[in-house]
Amino acid sequence: MKKILVTGGVGFIGSHVTISLLEKNYNVVIADSFLNSSKSFYIRMIELINSINPLLKKNISFYEGDIRNSYFLEKIFIDAKKEDNCIEGVIHLAGLKAVKESVKHPLNYWDCNLIGAIRLLNAMKKFNCHSLIFSSSATIYGKNQNLLIQENSDINPINPYGFTKATIEFMLHNLFESDLQKWRIANLRYFNPIGAHNSGLIGENPKGVPNNVFPLINKVASREIKKLKIFGNDWNTKDGTCIRDFIHIMDLAEGHILALEYLLKMKNSKFLNLNLGTGNPTSVLELVETFQNINNVKVSYDFANRREGDVERLVADNKLAKETLNWEPKRKISDMCIDGWKWHLNNKNFC
Ligand code: NAD
Ligand code: UD1
């Protein structure tokens, strides 16, 4: 059974990726510091695994620590080697991701994201593990007004968070070129993952007040927050609100498994950039309306000024990911709204 290290495996994306890996019969080792997650959420993941198949529990292990600590990371690789089941691949998700916070505290972002990646790559190199999936972001494309953004579009980040992601991609390319026999690397550029596992047992659980639109819609619907502020109704779009490419978190997770399988099968080295999005444009207002209609709840909103640093439209050209991985995002906006709301209702007071 192949052993995969998932950094940030207790986070929003990591928890769903972990479940998908276990269901595909991988052995998963998680490294997480709980910087933006919690022990109780990990326990919840175990509950979900138990409900899927109690036998899968033996295939997951957890290390609490910070990936910037080389000793911590190396211990994970050493333990795996001792068990005669070396880590064959890494899905690297640990990092900071709030754009606004990155503008205020850029050094924290460079420290966590860049140093974390460097320490991880050094450990991988030392233990002869050369297959890596990196969690990149559509934010690296910046103010790209193309109807559908392709992977070869300009990389032009507009905030410190985006710069850290773009820089890590460049660093990974340098590493790939340093030894053309070895590395198998896929940068997955996520668009806007939302929703939750359809069990309602795991989902997005940000610490503090959320910034992203979907967790906010949930909190308005459950009356924890009075009104959603929609940032701008004067954009050059069909209803004046911004357009995004929302993708169900389980479609995103399944994209990771296919990308991993693709890399692990490769005989030669490989460097890939892939957009993970649906290619379907949805306006913020359309998202709010679908959420209200499908869940039969009210989401009060006001229009507010445009948010600084926002972009009008971000939609993926996902042809390359579909063709390369034989991947097909299956879930609709209504599924994202149903599953996200189910998780939120079950877990309003979860910490
Ligand atoms: P998240 O905050 O829910 O998960 C990140 C996890 O990493 C958390 O559990 C946190 O505790 C852990 N972590 C952070 N720094 C760490 C460190 N130094 N050492 C060990 N653990 C650490 O975020 P997410 O939404 O699951 O995103 C995962 C990755 O995907 C991030 O790198 C993010 O930048 C990227 N990404 C996310 C989105 C999105 O919309 N959610 C979009 C594009 C890219
Ligand atoms: C943002 C980041 C992106 C990051 C992602 C996940 C930018 C430009 N991009 O994406 O890098 O990977 O979060 O952390 O910041 N909106 C409202 N009201 C709100 C919140 C959001 O109207 O209270 C609107 C925004 O204007 C935007 C859309 O909803 O048009 C989506 O916003 P959000 O969920 O924050 O994601 P992005 O900005 O697309």
PDB file of C-alpha atoms in Angstrom, residues 37-332:
ATOM      1  CA  SER A  37      -7.422  23.620  12.261  1.00  0.00           C
ATOM      2  CA  SER A  38      -7.944  21.658  15.472  1.00  0.00           C
ATOM      3  CA  LYS A  39      -7.618  18.332  17.193  1.00  0.00           C
ATOM      4  CA  SER A  40     -11.417  18.080  17.417  1.00  0.00           C
ATOM      5  CA  PHE A  41     -11.637  18.400  13.636  1.00  0.00           C
ATOM      6  CA  TYR A  42      -9.128  15.565  13.258  1.00  0.00           C
ATOM      7  CA  ILE A  43     -11.317  13.461  15.561  1.00  0.00           C
ATOM      8  CA  ARG A  44     -14.219  14.288  13.276  1.00  0.00           C
ATOM      9  CA  MET A  45     -12.222  13.037  10.305  1.00  0.00           C
ATOM     10  CA  ILE A  46     -11.649   9.748  12.129  1.00  0.00           C
ATOM     11  CA  GLU A  47     -15.420   9.497  12.796  1.00  0.00           C
ATOM     12  CA  LEU A  48     -16.061   9.902   9.101  1.00  0.00           C
ATOM     13  CA  ILE A  49     -13.441   7.301   8.197  1.00  0.00           C
ATOM     14  CA  ASN A  50     -15.050   4.938  10.711  1.00  0.00           C
ATOM     15  CA  SER A  51     -18.441   5.446   9.125  1.00  0.00           C
ATOM     16  CA  ILE A  52     -17.062   4.725   5.643  1.00  0.00           C
ATOM     17  CA  ASN A  53     -15.092   1.626   6.656  1.00  0.00           C
ATOM     18  CA  PRO A  54     -13.601   1.067  10.142  1.00  0.00           C
ATOM     19  CA  LEU A  55     -10.746  -0.927   8.572  1.00  0.00           C
ATOM     20  CA  LEU A  56      -9.439   2.237   6.916  1.00  0.00           C
ATOM     21  CA  LYS A  57      -8.489   3.720  10.302  1.00  0.00           C
ATOM     22  CA  LYS A  58      -5.309   1.681  10.431  1.00  0.00           C
ATOM     23  CA  ASN A  59      -4.156   3.370   7.221  1.00  0.00           C
ATOM     24  CA  ILE A  60      -3.932   6.880   8.658  1.00  0.00           C
ATOM     25  CA  SER A  61      -1.388   8.360  11.040  1.00  0.00           C
ATOM     26  CA  PHE A  62      -0.913  11.848  12.359  1.00  0.00           C
ATOM     27  CA  TYR A  63       2.079  13.984  13.342  1.00  0.00           C
ATOM     28  CA  GLU A  64       1.461  17.278  15.099  1.00  0.00           C
ATOM     29  CA  GLY A  65       4.118  19.855  14.251  1.00  0.00           C
ATOM     30  CA  ASP A  66       5.287  22.645  12.018  1.00  0.00           C
ATOM     31  CA  ILE A  67       6.736  21.748   8.636  1.00  0.00           C
ATOM     32  CA  ARG A  68       9.323  24.506   9.010  1.00  0.00           C
ATOM     33  CA  ASN A  69      10.945  22.256  11.601  1.00  0.00           C
ATOM     34  CA  SER A  70      13.290  19.959   9.648  1.00  0.00           C
ATOM     35  CA  TYR A  71      13.669  17.504  12.561  1.00  0.00           C
ATOM     36  CA  PHE A  72       9.914  17.124  12.747  1.00  0.00           C
ATOM     37  CA  LEU A  73       9.680  16.470   9.010  1.00  0.00           C
ATOM     38  CA  GLU A  74      12.624  14.093   8.891  1.00  0.00           C
ATOM     39  CA  LYS A  75      11.186  12.011  11.718  1.00  0.00           C
ATOM     40  CA  ILE A  76       8.140  11.342   9.555  1.00  0.00           C
ATOM     41  CA  PHE A  77      10.317  10.070   6.706  1.00  0.00           C
ATOM     42  CA  ILE A  78      12.531   8.061   9.107  1.00  0.00           C
ATOM     43  CA  ASP A  79       9.528   6.410  10.795  1.00  0.00           C
ATOM     44  CA  ALA A  80       8.105   5.423   7.416  1.00  0.00           C
ATOM     45  CA  LYS A  81      11.465   3.933   6.401  1.00  0.00           C
ATOM     46  CA  LYS A  82      11.672   1.980   9.668  1.00  0.00           C
ATOM     47  CA  GLU A  83       8.265   0.490   8.908  1.00  0.00           C
ATOM     48  CA  ASP A  84       9.615  -0.523   5.521  1.00  0.00           C
ATOM     49  CA  ASN A  85       6.986   1.569   3.826  1.00  0.00           C
ATOM     50  CA  CYS A  86       8.753   4.711   2.603  1.00  0.00           C
ATOM     51  CA  ILE A  87       6.794   7.804   1.661  1.00  0.00           C
ATOM     52  CA  GLU A  88       6.272   7.663  -2.086  1.00  0.00           C
ATOM     53  CA  GLY A  89       4.658  11.007  -2.648  1.00  0.00           C
ATOM     54  CA  VAL A  90       3.720  14.246  -0.939  1.00  0.00           C
ATOM     55  CA  ILE A  91       0.624  16.396  -1.268  1.00  0.00           C
ATOM     56  CA  HIS A  92       1.702  19.749   0.090  1.00  0.00           C
ATOM     57  CA  LEU A  93      -1.171  21.841   1.420  1.00  0.00           C
ATOM     58  CA  ALA A  94       0.192  23.342   4.647  1.00  0.00           C
ATOM     59  CA  GLY A  95       0.360  27.103   4.415  1.00  0.00           C
ATOM     60  CA  LEU A  96      -1.348  30.394   5.055  1.00  0.00           C
ATOM     61  CA  LYS A  97      -4.028  31.502   2.604  1.00  0.00           C
ATOM     62  CA  ALA A  98      -5.822  34.720   3.619  1.00  0.00           C
ATOM     63  CA  VAL A  99      -5.135  37.433   1.071  1.00  0.00           C
ATOM     64  CA  LYS A 100      -5.970  40.402   3.292  1.00  0.00           C
ATOM     65  CA  GLU A 101      -3.862  39.093   6.153  1.00  0.00           C
ATOM     66  CA  SER A 102      -0.969  38.560   3.737  1.00  0.00           C
ATOM     67  CA  VAL A 103      -1.025  42.251   2.833  1.00  0.00           C
ATOM     68  CA  LYS A 104      -0.804  43.174   6.528  1.00  0.00           C
ATOM     69  CA  HIS A 105       1.714  40.547   7.576  1.00  0.00           C
ATOM     70  CA  PRO A 106       3.738  39.651   4.471  1.00  0.00           C
ATOM     71  CA  LEU A 107       6.668  38.214   6.439  1.00  0.00           C
ATOM     72  CA  ASN A 108       4.428  35.633   8.108  1.00  0.00           C
ATOM     73  CA  TYR A 109       3.327  34.528   4.660  1.00  0.00           C
ATOM     74  CA  TRP A 110       6.835  34.324   3.216  1.00  0.00           C
ATOM     75  CA  ASP A 111       8.005  32.516   6.330  1.00  0.00           C
ATOM     76  CA  CYS A 112       5.221  29.960   6.502  1.00  0.00           C
ATOM     77  CA  ASN A 113       4.709  29.322   2.799  1.00  0.00           C
ATOM     78  CA  LEU A 114       8.205  29.643   1.368  1.00  0.00           C
ATOM     79  CA  ILE A 115      10.304  28.335   4.274  1.00  0.00           C
ATOM     80  CA  GLY A 116       7.775  25.528   4.787  1.00  0.00           C
ATOM     81  CA  ALA A 117       8.147  24.489   1.132  1.00  0.00           C
ATOM     82  CA  ILE A 118      11.958  24.670   1.237  1.00  0.00           C
ATOM     83  CA  ARG A 119      12.187  22.516   4.371  1.00  0.00           C
ATOM     84  CA  LEU A 120       9.776  20.007   2.884  1.00  0.00           C
ATOM     85  CA  LEU A 121      11.701  19.767  -0.397  1.00  0.00           C
ATOM     86  CA  ASN A 122      14.979  19.285   1.451  1.00  0.00           C
ATOM     87  CA  ALA A 123      13.482  16.443   3.460  1.00  0.00           C
ATOM     88  CA  MET A 124      12.008  14.859   0.333  1.00  0.00           C
ATOM     89  CA  LYS A 125      15.367  15.095  -1.425  1.00  0.00           C
ATOM     90  CA  LYS A 126      17.190  13.587   1.537  1.00  0.00           C
ATOM     91  CA  PHE A 127      14.813  10.619   1.649  1.00  0.00           C
ATOM     92  CA  ASN A 128      14.626  10.075  -2.098  1.00  0.00           C
ATOM     93  CA  CYS A 129      11.005  11.051  -2.441  1.00  0.00           C
ATOM     94  CA  HIS A 130      10.540  12.970  -5.690  1.00  0.00           C
ATOM     95  CA  SER A 131       6.799  13.055  -6.358  1.00  0.00           C
ATOM     96  CA  LEU A 132       5.005  16.189  -5.270  1.00  0.00           C
ATOM     97  CA  ILE A 133       1.595  17.772  -5.665  1.00  0.00           C
ATOM     98  CA  PHE A 134       1.701  21.447  -4.746  1.00  0.00           C
ATOM     99  CA  SER A 135      -1.379  23.480  -3.799  1.00  0.00           C
ATOM    100  CA  SER A 136      -1.129  26.549  -5.951  1.00  0.00           C
ATOM    101  CA  SER A 137      -3.856  29.046  -6.669  1.00  0.00           C
ATOM    102  CA  ALA A 138      -5.619  30.870  -9.486  1.00  0.00           C
ATOM    103  CA  THR A 139      -4.631  34.007  -7.616  1.00  0.00           C
ATOM    104  CA  ILE A 140      -1.207  33.812  -9.337  1.00  0.00           C
ATOM    105  CA  TYR A 141      -2.904  34.910 -12.586  1.00  0.00           C
ATOM    106  CA  GLY A 142      -3.786  38.285 -11.045  1.00  0.00           C
ATOM    107  CA  LYS A 143      -5.966  40.623 -13.071  1.00  0.00           C
ATOM    108  CA  ASN A 144      -6.456  38.297 -15.985  1.00  0.00           C
ATOM    109  CA  GLN A 145      -9.530  39.202 -17.997  1.00  0.00           C
ATOM    110  CA  ASN A 146      -9.429  36.229 -20.371  1.00  0.00           C
ATOM    111  CA  LEU A 147     -12.786  34.508 -20.584  1.00  0.00           C
ATOM    112  CA  LEU A 148     -11.112  31.230 -19.714  1.00  0.00           C
ATOM    113  CA  ILE A 149      -7.664  31.285 -18.142  1.00  0.00           C
ATOM    114  CA  GLN A 150      -5.129  28.848 -19.528  1.00  0.00           C
ATOM    115  CA  GLU A 151      -2.096  27.533 -17.706  1.00  0.00           C
ATOM    116  CA  ASN A 152       0.247  29.449 -19.997  1.00  0.00           C
ATOM    117  CA  SER A 153      -1.379  32.809 -19.136  1.00  0.00           C
ATOM    118  CA  ASP A 154       0.843  35.431 -17.528  1.00  0.00           C
ATOM    119  CA  ILE A 155       1.762  34.859 -13.903  1.00  0.00           C
ATOM    120  CA  ASN A 156       1.071  38.193 -12.350  1.00  0.00           C
ATOM    121  CA  PRO A 157       0.124  38.027  -8.669  1.00  0.00           C
ATOM    122  CA  ILE A 158      -1.207  41.146  -6.988  1.00  0.00           C
ATOM    123  CA  ASN A 159      -0.830  40.320  -3.296  1.00  0.00           C
ATOM    124  CA  PRO A 160       1.841  38.773  -1.017  1.00  0.00           C
ATOM    125  CA  TYR A 161      -0.069  35.495  -0.724  1.00  0.00           C
ATOM    126  CA  GLY A 162      -0.127  35.178  -4.512  1.00  0.00           C
ATOM    127  CA  PHE A 163       3.566  36.047  -4.712  1.00  0.00           C
ATOM    128  CA  THR A 164       4.435  33.232  -2.297  1.00  0.00           C
ATOM    129  CA  LYS A 165       2.515  30.715  -4.440  1.00  0.00           C
ATOM    130  CA  ALA A 166       4.058  31.949  -7.703  1.00  0.00           C
ATOM    131  CA  THR A 167       7.552  31.940  -6.160  1.00  0.00           C
ATOM    132  CA  ILE A 168       7.168  28.369  -4.926  1.00  0.00           C
ATOM    133  CA  GLU A 169       6.105  27.339  -8.437  1.00  0.00           C
ATOM    134  CA  PHE A 170       9.266  28.980  -9.863  1.00  0.00           C
ATOM    135  CA  MET A 171      11.399  27.331  -7.190  1.00  0.00           C
ATOM    136  CA  LEU A 172       9.883  23.950  -8.023  1.00  0.00           C
ATOM    137  CA  HIS A 173      10.718  24.509 -11.665  1.00  0.00           C
ATOM    138  CA  ASN A 174      14.352  25.273 -10.762  1.00  0.00           C
ATOM    139  CA  LEU A 175      14.457  22.071  -8.746  1.00  0.00           C
ATOM    140  CA  PHE A 176      12.962  20.070 -11.596  1.00  0.00           C
ATOM    141  CA  GLU A 177      15.568  21.466 -14.006  1.00  0.00           C
ATOM    142  CA  SER A 178      18.413  20.782 -11.607  1.00  0.00           C
ATOM    143  CA  ASP A 179      18.095  17.046 -12.185  1.00  0.00           C
ATOM    144  CA  LEU A 180      16.034  16.139 -15.198  1.00  0.00           C
ATOM    145  CA  GLN A 181      15.874  12.478 -14.225  1.00  0.00           C
ATOM    146  CA  LYS A 182      14.226  12.810 -10.865  1.00  0.00           C
ATOM    147  CA  TRP A 183      11.383  15.100  -9.982  1.00  0.00           C
ATOM    148  CA  ARG A 184       7.717  14.559 -10.732  1.00  0.00           C
ATOM    149  CA  ILE A 185       5.877  17.724  -9.788  1.00  0.00           C
ATOM    150  CA  ALA A 186       2.336  18.957 -10.355  1.00  0.00           C
ATOM    151  CA  ASN A 187       1.273  22.476  -9.439  1.00  0.00           C
ATOM    152  CA  LEU A 188      -2.477  22.372  -9.038  1.00  0.00           C
ATOM    153  CA  ARG A 189      -3.932  25.832  -9.419  1.00  0.00           C
ATOM    154  CA  TYR A 190      -7.215  25.834  -7.539  1.00  0.00           C
ATOM    155  CA  PHE A 191     -10.033  28.165  -8.460  1.00  0.00           C
ATOM    156  CA  ASN A 192     -12.714  28.605  -5.745  1.00  0.00           C
ATOM    157  CA  PRO A 193     -13.286  25.379  -3.800  1.00  0.00           C
ATOM    158  CA  ILE A 194     -16.515  25.401  -1.752  1.00  0.00           C
ATOM    159  CA  GLY A 195     -19.027  22.893  -0.359  1.00  0.00           C
ATOM    160  CA  ALA A 196     -18.264  19.943   1.891  1.00  0.00           C
ATOM    161  CA  HIS A 197     -18.206  16.162   2.056  1.00  0.00           C
ATOM    162  CA  ASN A 198     -21.797  15.018   1.575  1.00  0.00           C
ATOM    163  CA  SER A 199     -21.793  13.207   4.936  1.00  0.00           C
ATOM    164  CA  GLY A 200     -21.937  16.633   6.605  1.00  0.00           C
ATOM    165  CA  LEU A 201     -19.179  15.420   8.939  1.00  0.00           C
ATOM    166  CA  ILE A 202     -16.316  17.484   7.529  1.00  0.00           C
ATOM    167  CA  GLY A 203     -16.184  20.828   5.763  1.00  0.00           C
ATOM    168  CA  GLU A 204     -14.571  24.235   5.871  1.00  0.00           C
ATOM    169  CA  ASN A 205     -13.935  25.306   9.440  1.00  0.00           C
ATOM    170  CA  PRO A 206     -11.921  28.535   9.391  1.00  0.00           C
ATOM    171  CA  LYS A 207     -10.666  29.944  12.677  1.00  0.00           C
ATOM    172  CA  GLY A 208     -12.060  33.428  13.407  1.00  0.00           C
ATOM    173  CA  VAL A 209     -14.293  35.456  11.094  1.00  0.00           C
ATOM    174  CA  PRO A 210     -14.203  34.089   7.544  1.00  0.00           C
ATOM    175  CA  ASN A 211     -13.225  36.277   4.583  1.00  0.00           C
ATOM    176  CA  ASN A 212     -14.372  34.069   1.751  1.00  0.00           C
ATOM    177  CA  VAL A 213     -17.838  34.383   0.347  1.00  0.00           C
ATOM    178  CA  PHE A 214     -19.134  30.820   0.846  1.00  0.00           C
ATOM    179  CA  PRO A 215     -18.540  30.449   4.615  1.00  0.00           C
ATOM    180  CA  LEU A 216     -20.026  33.948   4.965  1.00  0.00           C
ATOM    181  CA  ILE A 217     -23.176  32.977   3.052  1.00  0.00           C
ATOM    182  CA  ASN A 218     -23.615  30.059   5.461  1.00  0.00           C
ATOM    183  CA  LYS A 219     -23.204  32.305   8.488  1.00  0.00           C
ATOM    184  CA  VAL A 220     -25.742  34.800   7.141  1.00  0.00           C
ATOM    185  CA  ALA A 221     -28.208  32.003   6.373  1.00  0.00           C
ATOM    186  CA  SER A 222     -27.890  30.714   9.952  1.00  0.00           C
ATOM    187  CA  ARG A 223     -28.232  34.274  11.288  1.00  0.00           C
ATOM    188  CA  GLU A 224     -24.803  34.314  12.926  1.00  0.00           C
ATOM    189  CA  ILE A 225     -24.073  37.317  10.723  1.00  0.00           C
ATOM    190  CA  LYS A 226     -26.800  39.798   9.788  1.00  0.00           C
ATOM    191  CA  LYS A 227     -26.028  40.501   6.164  1.00  0.00           C
ATOM    192  CA  LEU A 228     -23.631  39.565   3.428  1.00  0.00           C
ATOM    193  CA  LYS A 229     -21.856  42.487   1.837  1.00  0.00           C
ATOM    194  CA  ILE A 230     -21.553  41.854  -1.865  1.00  0.00           C
ATOM    195  CA  PHE A 231     -18.477  43.712  -2.990  1.00  0.00           C
ATOM    196  CA  GLY A 232     -19.573  45.732  -5.993  1.00  0.00           C
ATOM    197  CA  ASN A 233     -22.567  45.588  -8.337  1.00  0.00           C
ATOM    198  CA  ASP A 234     -20.897  47.721 -10.973  1.00  0.00           C
ATOM    199  CA  TRP A 235     -18.481  45.202 -12.453  1.00  0.00           C
ATOM    200  CA  ASN A 236     -18.638  44.627 -16.164  1.00  0.00           C
ATOM    201  CA  THR A 237     -20.557  41.339 -15.796  1.00  0.00           C
ATOM    202  CA  LYS A 238     -24.101  40.159 -16.516  1.00  0.00           C
ATOM    203  CA  ASP A 239     -25.508  41.181 -13.093  1.00  0.00           C
ATOM    204  CA  GLY A 240     -22.735  43.561 -12.010  1.00  0.00           C
ATOM    205  CA  THR A 241     -21.231  41.188  -9.409  1.00  0.00           C
ATOM    206  CA  CYS A 242     -17.907  39.372  -9.757  1.00  0.00           C
ATOM    207  CA  ILE A 243     -17.633  36.075 -11.581  1.00  0.00           C
ATOM    208  CA  ARG A 244     -15.852  33.069 -10.107  1.00  0.00           C
ATOM    209  CA  ASP A 245     -15.316  29.417 -10.921  1.00  0.00           C
ATOM    210  CA  PHE A 246     -16.672  27.631  -7.843  1.00  0.00           C
ATOM    211  CA  ILE A 247     -15.668  23.989  -7.623  1.00  0.00           C
ATOM    212  CA  HIS A 248     -16.989  21.325  -5.242  1.00  0.00           C
ATOM    213  CA  ILE A 249     -14.328  20.367  -2.709  1.00  0.00           C
ATOM    214  CA  MET A 250     -14.795  16.646  -3.511  1.00  0.00           C
ATOM    215  CA  ASP A 251     -14.204  17.234  -7.232  1.00  0.00           C
ATOM    216  CA  LEU A 252     -11.054  19.109  -6.248  1.00  0.00           C
ATOM    217  CA  ALA A 253      -9.991  16.264  -3.928  1.00  0.00           C
ATOM    218  CA  GLU A 254     -10.551  13.698  -6.675  1.00  0.00           C
ATOM    219  CA  GLY A 255      -8.362  15.815  -8.982  1.00  0.00           C
ATOM    220  CA  HIS A 256      -5.538  15.392  -6.450  1.00  0.00           C
ATOM    221  CA  ILE A 257      -5.812  11.614  -6.454  1.00  0.00           C
ATOM    222  CA  LEU A 258      -5.732  11.481 -10.251  1.00  0.00           C
ATOM    223  CA  ALA A 259      -2.761  13.869 -10.378  1.00  0.00           C
ATOM    224  CA  LEU A 260      -0.924  11.748  -7.814  1.00  0.00           C
ATOM    225  CA  GLU A 261      -1.647   8.542  -9.714  1.00  0.00           C
ATOM    226  CA  TYR A 262      -0.483  10.199 -12.918  1.00  0.00           C
ATOM    227  CA  LEU A 263       2.836  11.226 -11.344  1.00  0.00           C
ATOM    228  CA  LEU A 264       3.441   7.918  -9.591  1.00  0.00           C
ATOM    229  CA  LYS A 265       2.908   6.028 -12.862  1.00  0.00           C
ATOM    230  CA  MET A 266       5.418   8.219 -14.745  1.00  0.00           C
ATOM    231  CA  LYS A 267       8.672   6.488 -15.599  1.00  0.00           C
ATOM    232  CA  ASN A 268      10.362   9.796 -16.395  1.00  0.00           C
ATOM    233  CA  SER A 269      10.435  13.082 -14.587  1.00  0.00           C
ATOM    234  CA  LYS A 270       7.580  15.517 -15.140  1.00  0.00           C
ATOM    235  CA  PHE A 271       6.614  19.104 -14.422  1.00  0.00           C
ATOM    236  CA  LEU A 272       2.977  20.030 -14.776  1.00  0.00           C
ATOM    237  CA  ASN A 273       0.798  23.079 -14.174  1.00  0.00           C
ATOM    238  CA  LEU A 274      -2.902  22.292 -14.059  1.00  0.00           C
ATOM    239  CA  ASN A 275      -5.970  24.427 -13.447  1.00  0.00           C
ATOM    240  CA  LEU A 276      -8.492  22.769 -11.174  1.00  0.00           C
ATOM    241  CA  GLY A 277     -11.762  24.519 -11.865  1.00  0.00           C
ATOM    242  CA  THR A 278     -15.043  23.625 -13.566  1.00  0.00           C
ATOM    243  CA  GLY A 279     -14.782  26.166 -16.364  1.00  0.00           C
ATOM    244  CA  ASN A 280     -18.285  27.366 -15.446  1.00  0.00           C
ATOM    245  CA  PRO A 281     -18.694  31.057 -14.633  1.00  0.00           C
ATOM    246  CA  THR A 282     -20.990  31.871 -11.680  1.00  0.00           C
ATOM    247  CA  SER A 283     -21.613  35.353 -10.359  1.00  0.00           C
ATOM    248  CA  VAL A 284     -21.648  36.057  -6.640  1.00  0.00           C
ATOM    249  CA  LEU A 285     -25.330  36.924  -6.913  1.00  0.00           C
ATOM    250  CA  GLU A 286     -26.097  33.671  -8.721  1.00  0.00           C
ATOM    251  CA  LEU A 287     -24.320  31.754  -5.960  1.00  0.00           C
ATOM    252  CA  VAL A 288     -26.420  33.531  -3.304  1.00  0.00           C
ATOM    253  CA  GLU A 289     -29.635  32.889  -5.245  1.00  0.00           C
ATOM    254  CA  THR A 290     -28.890  29.203  -5.797  1.00  0.00           C
ATOM    255  CA  PHE A 291     -28.048  28.825  -2.101  1.00  0.00           C
ATOM    256  CA  GLN A 292     -31.366  30.421  -1.077  1.00  0.00           C
ATOM    257  CA  ASN A 293     -33.504  28.459  -3.517  1.00  0.00           C
ATOM    258  CA  ILE A 294     -31.984  25.014  -3.056  1.00  0.00           C
ATOM    259  CA  ASN A 295     -31.772  25.247   0.740  1.00  0.00           C
ATOM    260  CA  ASN A 296     -34.941  27.243   1.191  1.00  0.00           C
ATOM    261  CA  VAL A 297     -33.276  29.809   3.434  1.00  0.00           C
ATOM    262  CA  LYS A 298     -32.869  33.551   3.336  1.00  0.00           C
ATOM    263  CA  VAL A 299     -29.481  35.138   2.747  1.00  0.00           C
ATOM    264  CA  SER A 300     -29.821  38.880   3.369  1.00  0.00           C
ATOM    265  CA  TYR A 301     -27.357  40.993   1.493  1.00  0.00           C
ATOM    266  CA  ASP A 302     -26.417  44.560   0.662  1.00  0.00           C
ATOM    267  CA  PHE A 303     -24.244  45.834  -2.100  1.00  0.00           C
ATOM    268  CA  ALA A 304     -21.040  47.435  -0.863  1.00  0.00           C
ATOM    269  CA  ASN A 305     -18.028  49.046  -2.502  1.00  0.00           C
ATOM    270  CA  ARG A 306     -15.646  46.906  -4.470  1.00  0.00           C
ATOM    271  CA  ARG A 307     -13.082  45.080  -2.327  1.00  0.00           C
ATOM    272  CA  GLU A 308      -9.533  46.272  -2.764  1.00  0.00           C
ATOM    273  CA  GLY A 309      -7.482  43.866  -4.862  1.00  0.00           C
ATOM    274  CA  ASP A 310     -10.529  41.993  -6.199  1.00  0.00           C
ATOM    275  CA  VAL A 311     -10.630  40.776  -9.760  1.00  0.00           C
ATOM    276  CA  GLU A 312     -13.734  40.882 -11.931  1.00  0.00           C
ATOM    277  CA  ARG A 313     -13.574  37.397 -13.313  1.00  0.00           C
ATOM    278  CA  LEU A 314     -11.571  34.224 -12.665  1.00  0.00           C
ATOM    279  CA  VAL A 315     -12.669  31.171 -14.624  1.00  0.00           C
ATOM    280  CA  ALA A 316     -10.532  28.175 -15.524  1.00  0.00           C
ATOM    281  CA  ASP A 317      -9.822  26.674 -18.848  1.00  0.00           C
ATOM    282  CA  ASN A 318      -9.696  23.138 -17.433  1.00  0.00           C
ATOM    283  CA  LYS A 319      -9.085  21.286 -20.707  1.00  0.00           C
ATOM    284  CA  LEU A 320      -5.525  20.363 -19.806  1.00  0.00           C
ATOM    285  CA  ALA A 321      -6.451  18.854 -16.427  1.00  0.00           C
ATOM    286  CA  LYS A 322      -9.355  16.958 -17.988  1.00  0.00           C
ATOM    287  CA  GLU A 323      -7.251  15.549 -20.813  1.00  0.00           C
ATOM    288  CA  THR A 324      -4.127  14.814 -18.780  1.00  0.00           C
ATOM    289  CA  LEU A 325      -5.800  13.267 -15.783  1.00  0.00           C
ATOM    290  CA  ASN A 326      -9.025  12.007 -17.306  1.00  0.00           C
ATOM    291  CA  TRP A 327     -10.723  14.103 -14.641  1.00  0.00           C
ATOM    292  CA  GLU A 328     -14.237  15.451 -14.822  1.00  0.00           C
ATOM    293  CA  PRO A 329     -15.696  17.737 -12.153  1.00  0.00           C
ATOM    294  CA  LYS A 330     -19.166  16.257 -11.632  1.00  0.00           C
ATOM    295  CA  ARG A 331     -20.894  18.322  -8.986  1.00  0.00           C
ATOM    296  CA  LYS A 332     -23.049  21.379  -9.689  1.00  0.00           C
TER     297      LYS A 332
END
